Amino acid sequence: MRQYDPHAIEEKWQELWEAGDVNRLLPLSDKPPFYVLEMFPYPSGDVHMGHVRNYSIGDVVSRYKRMRGYNVLHPIGWDSFGLPAENAAIKQGSSPAAWTYANIERQRASLKRLGFSYDWSRVVITSDLSYYRWGQWIFRKFWDRGLVERRSSPVNWCPSCKTVLANEQVVDDGHCWRCKSPVQKRELEQWFFKITDYADELLDDLAELTGWPERVKQMQANWIGRSVGADVRFTLCDAEGVPTDEVITVFTTRPDTLFGCSFFLLAPEHPLALRLSAGTSYEAGVRAVQQSAATATAIEREAAEREKQGAFTGRYVVNPATNEKLPVWVSDYVLMDYGTGAVMAVPSGDQRDFEFARKYGLPIPPVVVKRDDPLLAELATATERVLDDVPWSEAYTGPGLMVQSGEFTGMPGGKDSEGSEAVIAWLQARGLGEASVRFRLRDWLISRQRYWGNPIPMIHCEDCGIVPVPYEDLPVVLPLDVDVIAGETLASHKEFYEVDCPVCGKPAHRETDTMDTFTCSSWYYLRYTDPHNTVLPFDALAADAWLPVDQYIGGIEHAILHLLYSRFFTKGLRDAGLLGGTNAEGLLQKGEPFARLLTQGMVKLGGETMSKSKGNVVAPEEAIARYGADVLRVYILFMAPPDKDLEWSQEGLEGIWRFLNRVWRSVYDLRGERVVDSEGTLLSLYDESLDASDAAARGRELERAIHRVIGKVEDDIERFNLNTAIAAIMELANTISAYTKLPLALRDAELCAQAAETLVLLLAPMAPHCTEELWSEVLGKAQKGSVHTQPWPEHDPRKALAETVELAVQLNGKLKARITVPLDAPDAEVKAEALEAAAAALEGREPRKVIVVKGRLVNIVA
RNA sequence: GUCGGCGUGGCGGAACGGCAGACGCGCUAGCUUGAGGGGCUAGUGUCCGAAUGGACGUGAGGGUUCAAAUCCCUCCGCCGACACCA
């Protein structure tokens, strides 16, 4: 026999598979389609263990589904625009493109060495002109549909990356997601995708995503943050306190507390703040609050523990419910970019307002009181204000009864209460307000002041304003000869920058911002369905045939960013008529790109995420060099369930090396070959004491194991229990080992052949090279084609069962004995046997009840 | 603070409400080998017992059930997301 030598077989099969198009998709097929997608890599360096894990999981699903008769689309590509390329190029003295494409080639070679079953003819690279041109085309479509806006607003600026960031890219209390620098707020004119137009749909359709982890849906729901309440209009008074025509609207989720509003707040950045106080003795105070809010970092300002700063503007507004005049204050806990930048403060019903009122000595009249609060007795019927301060140490935000609230007094109050609805109806009838919904989600800021990205196809003309590049002039080609090391930019690159206005023909200039790299990854899964299209981003028929992606696999770090943006893109493209035609149904019709999502856990070492900066990286190439790709793949699948974190263990890796060697030897042994180790020591030591009846028993055991394990592996792969699928294959291998202790003369040749074949087929999705060699060379089945084009083995569940079955006998739920009965023994017989077996434990007591659970146990209640 | 998730041997982890600890790692003993590695055999939750065996056991406490790691409630601990969002 030959020894298992991964290095002698892996590369050979990789080349043969590629030459024979084994992994290539056949577009015309009567097989049902199945789209397996793994998040494509960013080419920032070598392939790491996280990639290996992600892609090994996807490869098992892909190969398994192929064996089950599906036409499987399993593509790969690179998300290759982005800032790291620029930084690395500057550091290494190369160009972003050179750095990017060199890394792509390294990663491509590594992925091939791992034997993943990608269709290499469909590779999509986002920095290729053939791809990003369609990103511009889609941008233009979105512009036509009013989904693109250029506007000035307070945006997140990363001083280190020297670019603005989307809200979603500000992480960990105000830090840049890439470089972790504290982010600053700046008022800048920028490009936005109007993702908020889809806020409702993005939130509501989460309910359709039954194949997504609850956790991810929860995170997206929180991020979108829909609040239901009312807009309420307050009338502004002039300097003398006389009501004017000017109205300030606020948003509240607690209209039921309107009668308890005792002061009014503006964000420091609110344009009214200075206007109201200008030239008065209050101006200095207002300016001080503004100053402190502006200099505080986002981190300081958003920390809930921070003491609230405030200043009175000197002016008043009228509470529409009570007609009371309320002082208008400025405070830094009011945010300009949520709601209207103004707030009705109800200190008895909101903890922040409560703290502010206590600090500045403002009244705290109770308005919604807990049903068992002693205050209720004295206020139960008070419709007018009789109490201006509560004896509480904190605000009460729960449900209760409304007091001091005019005609609403005595009604149930609280969030979404009857009282809330009544107050909204009352406001609406008088034109003072109406029901309203607000979202936490902001529009997606997509412009980046960087070179290495997809140019925004827009032109600035002095006369015509902002003009889109006409479709026939697309694409806007990103010039590759921009010397970023010398500090050159798109704006300083004249051939790019200077352009004639497509409308009036006068000299104009191009937009020099590029698009956020997340715009590139928001539709790549659509391009894979039609990667070589030169007239459209993708053909609608191809997209409709493959979408939604049946199984998407990737890291939890994209729970909000990429997954939310992709959902938005798909909905936008559907509404632009580019996919999900009239016959679309289900998720495709909803514009949902991903039917099932698996978020894989991280690979850790010493309890920490592997990272170059921590120096705790185990390189995949190292493991491959030592044990081969199959061992690494099986190991990483076996060590933990796919969605849990995985702690790297060298011993575990060696365990899998031993396992694959055992499989290898077993296949030889099952063919009757004497197995030896690498030094010629005989390892096939038959147990000559075994006789024909042992052979029959072990044969039945092996046959049952074959049928049981096939079913188990099927169920496990379908449910992503890949670790237990491998455990089941190990059990089969163990049963085979027991069988091959039989001397050759006692073995059943047919059973041996079946066992070898089953073992190889079941393991094929996880260990593709080793099983291919065993299938094609050792078992000599090459004429039937690659092991990876074979149908999945059939199994008969009845053959997985033994003739007799061992049952546990419990007394009051506690295990007391075991009995062995025929599989189909009638309950009465089983009961009788169980009672006999438990006689001693019963100690003469009469059983009150006997429960028989077929094939499992008998529980005697006494 | 709010919302999620998770607590099982020395370790990674198994268990449609039905025999807790599959499978693997590690460890112990024996066989094989000149040695090492490898292979093979047996054992490996805790406590009592020489042993057949018995008692206990899934973070803590309660509940539902013939039966709970699993379902419900309270608490403790760890992890994650969001967080001055009116």
Short mmCIF file of C-alpha atoms in Angstrom, two decimals, chain A residues 193-604:
data_model
loop_
_atom_site.label_atom_id
_atom_site.label_comp_id
_atom_site.label_asym_id
_atom_site.label_seq_id
_atom_site.Cartn_x
_atom_site.Cartn_y
_atom_site.Cartn_z
CA PHE A 193 -27.89 57.25 -0.77
CA LYS A 194 -31.39 57.71 0.61
CA ILE A 195 -31.54 54.45 2.48
CA THR A 196 -34.06 56.06 4.84
CA ASP A 197 -36.63 55.89 2.03
CA TYR A 198 -36.55 52.16 2.68
CA ALA A 199 -36.44 52.34 6.49
CA ASP A 200 -39.91 50.89 6.95
CA GLU A 201 -39.38 48.14 4.41
CA LEU A 202 -35.93 47.24 5.72
CA LEU A 203 -37.40 46.88 9.19
CA ASP A 204 -40.63 45.10 8.28
CA ASP A 205 -39.01 42.60 5.92
CA LEU A 206 -36.73 41.35 8.67
CA ALA A 207 -39.74 39.25 9.65
CA GLU A 208 -39.47 37.47 6.29
CA LEU A 209 -35.88 36.44 6.93
CA THR A 210 -36.65 33.22 8.75
CA GLY A 211 -33.27 31.80 7.77
CA TRP A 212 -31.30 34.56 9.50
CA PRO A 213 -29.93 34.41 13.03
CA GLU A 214 -32.17 36.21 15.50
CA ARG A 215 -29.15 38.14 16.72
CA VAL A 216 -28.45 39.74 13.36
CA LYS A 217 -32.07 40.69 12.79
CA GLN A 218 -32.19 42.21 16.25
CA MET A 219 -29.07 44.26 15.55
CA GLN A 220 -30.53 45.57 12.31
CA ALA A 221 -33.85 46.36 13.95
CA ASN A 222 -32.04 48.33 16.68
CA TRP A 223 -29.98 50.13 14.10
CA ILE A 224 -33.00 51.18 12.05
CA GLY A 225 -34.67 52.16 15.33
CA ARG A 226 -38.24 52.99 14.47
CA SER A 227 -39.98 55.17 17.09
CA VAL A 228 -43.71 55.73 16.97
CA GLY A 229 -45.13 58.89 18.49
CA ALA A 230 -46.32 62.34 17.54
CA ASP A 231 -45.12 65.65 16.16
CA VAL A 232 -46.33 68.47 18.37
CA ARG A 233 -46.23 72.17 17.48
CA PHE A 234 -45.26 74.74 20.08
CA THR A 235 -45.75 78.46 19.41
CA LEU A 236 -42.74 80.72 19.94
CA CYS A 237 -43.17 83.92 21.98
CA ASP A 238 -41.39 87.19 21.22
CA ALA A 239 -39.00 88.92 23.56
CA GLU A 240 -41.92 90.38 25.49
CA GLY A 241 -43.50 86.97 25.94
CA VAL A 242 -46.28 87.52 23.41
CA PRO A 243 -47.03 84.51 21.15
CA THR A 244 -45.91 84.97 17.54
CA ASP A 245 -46.78 83.17 14.32
CA GLU A 246 -43.63 81.10 14.50
CA VAL A 247 -44.00 77.45 15.40
CA ILE A 248 -41.39 74.94 16.57
CA THR A 249 -42.20 71.28 16.08
CA VAL A 250 -40.95 68.54 18.36
CA PHE A 251 -41.15 64.76 18.11
CA THR A 252 -42.20 62.76 21.16
CA THR A 253 -42.86 59.09 21.83
CA ARG A 254 -44.89 60.09 24.88
CA PRO A 255 -47.74 62.37 23.81
CA ASP A 256 -49.53 61.29 27.00
CA THR A 257 -47.05 63.37 29.01
CA LEU A 258 -47.68 66.63 27.16
CA PHE A 259 -49.40 68.20 30.20
CA GLY A 260 -46.27 67.49 32.23
CA CYS A 261 -43.98 69.39 29.87
CA SER A 262 -42.47 72.13 32.01
CA PHE A 263 -39.68 73.46 29.81
CA PHE A 264 -38.44 73.32 26.25
CA LEU A 265 -35.06 72.36 24.83
CA LEU A 266 -33.03 73.11 21.73
CA ALA A 267 -29.87 71.38 20.52
CA PRO A 268 -26.82 73.68 20.79
CA GLU A 269 -26.45 73.58 16.98
CA HIS A 270 -30.09 74.55 16.46
CA PRO A 271 -30.24 77.77 14.38
CA LEU A 272 -32.83 79.21 16.76
CA ALA A 273 -30.55 78.94 19.76
CA LEU A 274 -28.44 81.96 18.89
CA ARG A 275 -31.21 83.86 17.18
CA LEU A 276 -33.35 83.81 20.32
CA SER A 277 -30.60 84.92 22.65
CA ALA A 278 -28.62 87.22 20.35
CA GLY A 279 -27.99 90.63 21.86
CA THR A 280 -29.47 89.69 25.23
CA SER A 281 -27.88 88.93 28.56
CA TYR A 282 -28.50 85.25 27.83
CA GLU A 283 -26.30 85.12 24.71
CA ALA A 284 -23.11 84.44 26.60
CA GLY A 285 -24.61 81.45 28.39
CA VAL A 286 -25.94 79.98 25.16
CA ARG A 287 -22.60 80.48 23.45
CA ALA A 288 -20.84 78.73 26.31
CA VAL A 289 -23.01 75.65 25.92
CA GLN A 290 -22.46 75.68 22.17
CA GLN A 291 -18.74 76.01 22.69
CA SER A 292 -18.56 73.14 25.14
CA ALA A 293 -20.64 70.91 22.85
CA ALA A 294 -18.49 71.73 19.84
CA THR A 295 -15.18 71.04 21.53
CA ALA A 296 -16.28 67.88 23.27
CA THR A 297 -15.50 64.84 21.17
CA ALA A 298 -18.35 62.70 20.00
CA ILE A 299 -17.28 60.21 22.63
CA GLU A 300 -17.58 62.65 25.51
CA ARG A 301 -20.79 64.14 24.29
CA GLU A 302 -22.55 60.85 23.82
CA ALA A 303 -21.54 59.38 27.16
CA ALA A 304 -24.71 59.07 29.22
CA GLU A 305 -22.89 59.77 32.48
CA ARG A 306 -21.75 63.19 31.33
CA GLU A 307 -23.34 65.97 33.31
CA LYS A 308 -25.83 67.84 31.19
CA GLN A 309 -24.95 71.43 30.37
CA GLY A 310 -27.69 73.97 29.73
CA ALA A 311 -28.49 77.66 29.36
CA PHE A 312 -31.72 79.63 29.28
CA THR A 313 -32.29 81.52 26.02
CA GLY A 314 -34.49 84.13 27.65
CA ARG A 315 -37.47 83.21 25.52
CA TYR A 316 -40.63 81.12 25.91
CA VAL A 317 -42.88 78.81 23.91
CA VAL A 318 -46.54 78.00 24.53
CA ASN A 319 -47.52 74.47 25.52
CA PRO A 320 -50.41 73.72 23.13
CA ALA A 321 -52.18 71.60 25.72
CA THR A 322 -52.00 73.87 28.77
CA ASN A 323 -51.30 77.24 27.15
CA GLU A 324 -48.58 77.67 29.75
CA LYS A 325 -45.45 79.57 28.79
CA LEU A 326 -42.43 77.30 28.98
CA PRO A 327 -38.84 78.56 29.18
CA VAL A 328 -36.68 77.62 26.18
CA TRP A 329 -33.30 76.23 27.16
CA VAL A 330 -30.34 75.02 25.15
CA SER A 331 -28.72 71.78 26.19
CA ASP A 332 -26.03 69.49 24.89
CA TYR A 333 -28.04 66.33 25.47
CA VAL A 334 -30.37 67.29 22.65
CA LEU A 335 -29.10 66.04 19.29
CA MET A 336 -29.47 68.17 16.21
CA ASP A 337 -29.65 65.22 13.87
CA TYR A 338 -32.47 63.28 15.47
CA GLY A 339 -36.10 64.34 15.32
CA THR A 340 -36.29 68.10 14.88
CA GLY A 341 -33.39 69.11 17.11
CA ALA A 342 -35.92 70.37 19.65
CA VAL A 343 -37.47 68.52 22.56
CA MET A 344 -40.44 68.98 24.87
CA ALA A 345 -39.02 68.24 28.30
CA VAL A 346 -41.15 66.20 30.69
CA PRO A 347 -38.95 65.81 33.76
CA SER A 348 -41.34 63.56 35.69
CA GLY A 349 -41.46 61.10 32.80
CA ASP A 350 -37.93 61.15 31.39
CA GLN A 351 -34.79 60.53 33.37
CA ARG A 352 -32.63 62.94 31.34
CA ASP A 353 -35.14 65.74 31.67
CA PHE A 354 -35.45 64.90 35.36
CA GLU A 355 -31.71 65.32 35.94
CA PHE A 356 -31.66 68.52 33.96
CA ALA A 357 -34.63 69.95 35.88
CA ARG A 358 -33.03 69.11 39.23
CA LYS A 359 -29.74 70.68 38.20
CA TYR A 360 -31.31 73.94 37.06
CA GLY A 361 -34.23 74.10 39.51
CA LEU A 362 -37.01 73.67 36.98
CA PRO A 363 -40.44 72.33 37.99
CA ILE A 364 -41.15 68.60 37.82
CA PRO A 365 -44.95 68.25 37.78
CA PRO A 366 -46.23 64.66 37.90
CA VAL A 367 -48.22 63.62 34.84
CA VAL A 368 -48.26 59.83 34.65
CA VAL A 369 -48.28 58.19 38.07
CA LYS A 370 -47.81 54.55 38.95
CA ARG A 371 -51.06 52.94 40.12
CA ASP A 372 -49.76 52.17 43.61
CA ASP A 373 -48.03 55.52 44.11
CA PRO A 374 -49.34 57.34 47.23
CA LEU A 375 -49.42 60.53 45.14
CA LEU A 376 -52.31 59.13 43.20
CA ALA A 377 -54.76 59.52 46.10
CA GLU A 378 -54.28 63.26 46.24
CA LEU A 379 -54.10 63.78 42.47
CA ALA A 380 -56.55 61.21 41.13
CA THR A 381 -59.14 63.72 40.02
CA ALA A 382 -56.94 66.81 39.62
CA THR A 383 -57.43 68.06 36.08
CA GLU A 384 -55.57 71.31 36.73
CA ARG A 385 -52.01 71.69 37.91
CA VAL A 386 -51.97 71.46 41.72
CA LEU A 387 -48.53 69.96 42.26
CA ASP A 388 -45.37 71.33 40.67
CA ASP A 389 -42.82 68.94 42.03
CA VAL A 390 -42.62 65.21 42.66
CA PRO A 391 -41.19 63.62 45.81
CA TRP A 392 -39.36 61.10 43.61
CA SER A 393 -35.65 60.48 43.22
CA GLU A 394 -36.02 59.60 39.58
CA ALA A 395 -38.46 59.93 36.69
CA TYR A 396 -41.24 57.38 36.28
CA THR A 397 -41.30 56.03 32.74
CA GLY A 398 -43.61 53.02 33.11
CA PRO A 399 -47.35 52.69 32.60
CA GLY A 400 -49.73 54.41 35.03
CA LEU A 401 -52.60 56.82 35.25
CA MET A 402 -52.64 60.34 33.85
CA VAL A 403 -53.04 63.19 36.34
CA GLN A 404 -53.15 66.99 36.04
CA SER A 405 -53.98 66.42 32.39
CA GLY A 406 -57.28 68.19 31.78
CA GLU A 407 -59.89 66.03 30.13
CA PHE A 408 -57.38 63.13 29.94
CA THR A 409 -56.98 62.89 33.70
CA GLY A 410 -57.59 59.34 34.90
CA MET A 411 -56.79 57.73 31.56
CA PRO A 412 -54.11 55.05 31.30
CA GLY A 413 -50.78 56.65 30.37
CA GLY A 414 -47.47 55.23 29.24
CA LYS A 415 -45.79 54.29 25.99
CA ASP A 416 -48.33 53.44 23.26
CA SER A 417 -51.15 53.82 25.80
CA GLU A 418 -54.79 54.75 25.36
CA GLY A 419 -53.87 58.15 26.76
CA SER A 420 -51.22 58.66 24.08
CA GLU A 421 -53.68 57.90 21.33
CA ALA A 422 -56.28 60.20 22.85
CA VAL A 423 -53.83 63.10 23.07
CA ILE A 424 -52.72 62.57 19.45
CA ALA A 425 -56.35 62.62 18.29
CA TRP A 426 -56.95 65.78 20.32
CA LEU A 427 -53.87 67.51 18.82
CA GLN A 428 -54.79 66.44 15.33
CA ALA A 429 -58.34 67.76 15.66
CA ARG A 430 -56.96 71.18 16.58
CA GLY A 431 -54.16 71.23 14.04
CA LEU A 432 -51.57 71.23 16.82
CA GLY A 433 -49.85 68.01 15.87
CA GLU A 434 -50.23 64.54 14.41
CA ALA A 435 -49.06 60.95 14.70
CA SER A 436 -45.51 60.56 13.46
CA VAL A 437 -42.76 57.97 13.04
CA ARG A 438 -39.04 58.65 13.31
CA PHE A 439 -36.04 56.47 12.58
CA ARG A 440 -32.62 56.26 14.07
CA LEU A 441 -31.32 55.21 10.66
CA ARG A 442 -29.68 58.05 8.73
CA ASP A 443 -29.02 58.28 5.03
CA TRP A 444 -25.95 56.44 3.85
CA LEU A 445 -23.07 58.83 3.24
CA ILE A 446 -21.24 57.27 0.30
CA SER A 447 -18.66 59.84 -0.81
CA ARG A 448 -15.05 59.39 0.20
CA GLN A 449 -12.25 61.89 -0.32
CA ARG A 450 -9.95 59.13 -1.48
CA TYR A 451 -8.35 57.97 -4.70
CA TRP A 452 -8.64 54.16 -4.70
CA GLY A 453 -12.37 53.76 -5.25
CA ASN A 454 -15.11 53.93 -7.81
CA PRO A 455 -15.41 57.52 -9.14
CA ILE A 456 -18.77 59.16 -8.54
CA PRO A 457 -20.01 59.82 -12.09
CA MET A 458 -20.99 63.45 -11.63
CA ILE A 459 -19.86 66.77 -13.06
CA HIS A 460 -19.91 70.22 -11.47
CA CYS A 461 -20.74 73.03 -13.86
CA GLU A 462 -20.82 76.67 -12.83
CA ASP A 463 -23.89 77.33 -14.92
CA CYS A 464 -25.77 74.03 -14.83
CA GLY A 465 -24.89 72.97 -11.29
CA ILE A 466 -24.57 69.27 -10.67
CA VAL A 467 -24.89 67.24 -13.84
CA PRO A 468 -24.78 63.45 -14.04
CA VAL A 469 -22.41 61.89 -16.55
CA PRO A 470 -24.67 60.73 -19.40
CA TYR A 471 -25.13 56.97 -19.70
CA GLU A 472 -23.35 56.98 -23.06
CA ASP A 473 -20.27 58.60 -21.47
CA LEU A 474 -19.98 55.97 -18.77
CA PRO A 475 -17.77 54.64 -17.38
CA VAL A 476 -15.70 57.31 -15.72
CA VAL A 477 -12.34 55.55 -15.75
CA LEU A 478 -10.22 55.79 -12.62
CA PRO A 479 -6.78 56.87 -13.89
CA LEU A 480 -4.11 54.42 -12.77
CA ASP A 481 -1.25 56.89 -13.14
CA VAL A 482 -2.18 59.02 -10.12
CA ASP A 483 0.92 59.11 -7.96
CA VAL A 484 -0.52 58.90 -4.44
CA ILE A 485 2.95 58.73 -2.94
CA ALA A 486 3.74 62.14 -4.39
CA GLY A 487 0.46 63.40 -2.97
CA GLU A 488 -1.32 63.54 -6.28
CA THR A 489 -5.11 63.34 -6.14
CA LEU A 490 -7.94 63.06 -8.63
CA ALA A 491 -8.40 66.83 -8.31
CA SER A 492 -4.79 67.51 -9.22
CA HIS A 493 -4.96 65.09 -12.15
CA LYS A 494 -5.98 67.44 -14.95
CA GLU A 495 -6.98 64.84 -17.56
CA PHE A 496 -9.47 63.49 -15.09
CA TYR A 497 -10.57 66.68 -13.42
CA GLU A 498 -11.18 68.95 -16.38
CA VAL A 499 -14.18 68.06 -18.48
CA ASP A 500 -16.79 69.80 -20.59
CA CYS A 501 -20.26 70.11 -19.14
CA PRO A 502 -22.48 67.53 -20.86
CA VAL A 503 -25.37 70.04 -20.83
CA CYS A 504 -23.91 73.40 -21.88
CA GLY A 505 -20.51 72.29 -23.15
CA LYS A 506 -18.59 74.86 -21.10
CA PRO A 507 -15.51 73.85 -19.10
CA ALA A 508 -16.54 72.10 -15.93
CA HIS A 509 -14.92 69.70 -13.51
CA ARG A 510 -15.51 66.17 -12.40
CA GLU A 511 -16.57 65.12 -8.97
CA THR A 512 -13.36 63.87 -7.35
CA ASP A 513 -14.86 61.90 -4.50
CA THR A 514 -15.06 58.15 -4.90
CA MET A 515 -17.73 55.84 -3.59
CA ASP A 516 -17.58 54.03 -0.26
CA THR A 517 -16.20 50.53 -0.84
CA PHE A 518 -19.42 49.16 0.63
CA THR A 519 -21.23 50.25 -2.53
CA CYS A 520 -19.06 47.74 -4.42
CA SER A 521 -19.97 44.85 -2.14
CA SER A 522 -23.66 45.74 -2.17
CA TRP A 523 -24.40 44.03 -5.47
CA TYR A 524 -21.49 41.66 -6.26
CA TYR A 525 -23.72 38.64 -5.57
CA LEU A 526 -25.85 39.82 -8.52
CA ARG A 527 -22.85 40.15 -10.83
CA TYR A 528 -21.85 36.54 -10.12
CA THR A 529 -25.05 35.41 -11.82
CA ASP A 530 -23.91 37.04 -15.06
CA PRO A 531 -20.26 38.03 -14.62
CA HIS A 532 -19.30 38.74 -18.22
CA ASN A 533 -22.23 40.92 -19.26
CA THR A 534 -20.96 43.92 -21.25
CA VAL A 535 -24.27 45.73 -21.75
CA LEU A 536 -25.80 45.55 -18.27
CA PRO A 537 -24.62 44.96 -14.67
CA PHE A 538 -26.45 41.65 -14.90
CA ASP A 539 -29.25 40.13 -16.87
CA ALA A 540 -32.60 40.22 -15.09
CA LEU A 541 -33.32 36.62 -16.05
CA ALA A 542 -30.02 35.41 -14.64
CA ALA A 543 -30.55 37.36 -11.42
CA ASP A 544 -34.09 36.11 -11.03
CA ALA A 545 -33.02 32.54 -11.67
CA TRP A 546 -30.44 32.56 -8.88
CA LEU A 547 -31.68 35.07 -6.31
CA PRO A 548 -32.15 35.02 -3.44
CA VAL A 549 -28.83 33.48 -2.40
CA ASP A 550 -29.84 30.17 -0.80
CA GLN A 551 -27.03 30.19 1.72
CA TYR A 552 -24.84 33.14 2.63
CA ILE A 553 -21.91 32.67 5.00
CA GLY A 554 -19.71 35.29 6.63
CA GLY A 555 -18.61 37.11 9.73
CA ILE A 556 -20.87 38.75 12.29
CA GLU A 557 -18.94 42.01 11.86
CA HIS A 558 -21.08 42.65 8.79
CA ALA A 559 -24.35 42.22 10.68
CA ILE A 560 -25.26 45.84 10.07
CA LEU A 561 -22.99 47.40 7.45
CA HIS A 562 -22.79 45.10 4.46
CA LEU A 563 -25.96 43.15 5.09
CA LEU A 564 -28.10 46.25 5.50
CA TYR A 565 -26.62 48.00 2.47
CA SER A 566 -27.09 44.90 0.31
CA ARG A 567 -30.72 44.64 1.34
CA PHE A 568 -31.16 48.31 0.42
CA PHE A 569 -29.47 47.83 -2.96
CA THR A 570 -31.56 44.82 -3.85
CA LYS A 571 -34.76 46.66 -3.00
CA GLY A 572 -33.61 49.69 -4.98
CA LEU A 573 -32.66 47.57 -8.00
CA ARG A 574 -35.97 45.74 -7.81
CA ASP A 575 -37.81 49.07 -7.84
CA ALA A 576 -35.68 50.18 -10.80
CA GLY A 577 -36.98 47.11 -12.64
CA LEU A 578 -33.58 45.40 -12.81
CA LEU A 579 -34.59 42.20 -11.06
CA GLY A 580 -37.56 40.53 -9.47
CA GLY A 581 -39.79 40.80 -12.53
CA THR A 582 -43.53 40.42 -12.58
CA ASN A 583 -43.44 36.73 -11.77
CA ALA A 584 -41.19 37.19 -8.77
CA GLU A 585 -42.39 35.84 -5.49
CA GLY A 586 -41.24 35.38 -1.95
CA LEU A 587 -37.99 36.98 -0.91
CA LEU A 588 -37.06 38.02 -4.44
CA GLN A 589 -40.28 39.97 -4.76
CA LYS A 590 -39.50 41.58 -1.40
CA GLY A 591 -36.09 42.57 -2.72
CA GLU A 592 -34.30 40.43 -0.15
CA PRO A 593 -30.96 39.09 -1.42
CA PHE A 594 -30.10 36.43 1.17
CA ALA A 595 -32.50 33.65 2.17
CA ARG A 596 -30.37 31.91 4.77
CA LEU A 597 -27.48 33.46 6.61
CA LEU A 598 -24.81 31.80 8.71
CA THR A 599 -22.53 33.99 10.76
CA GLN A 600 -19.45 31.98 11.48
CA GLY A 601 -17.48 32.35 14.70
CA MET A 602 -13.94 33.63 14.93
CA VAL A 603 -10.75 31.61 15.06
CA LYS A 604 -8.87 32.44 18.25
#
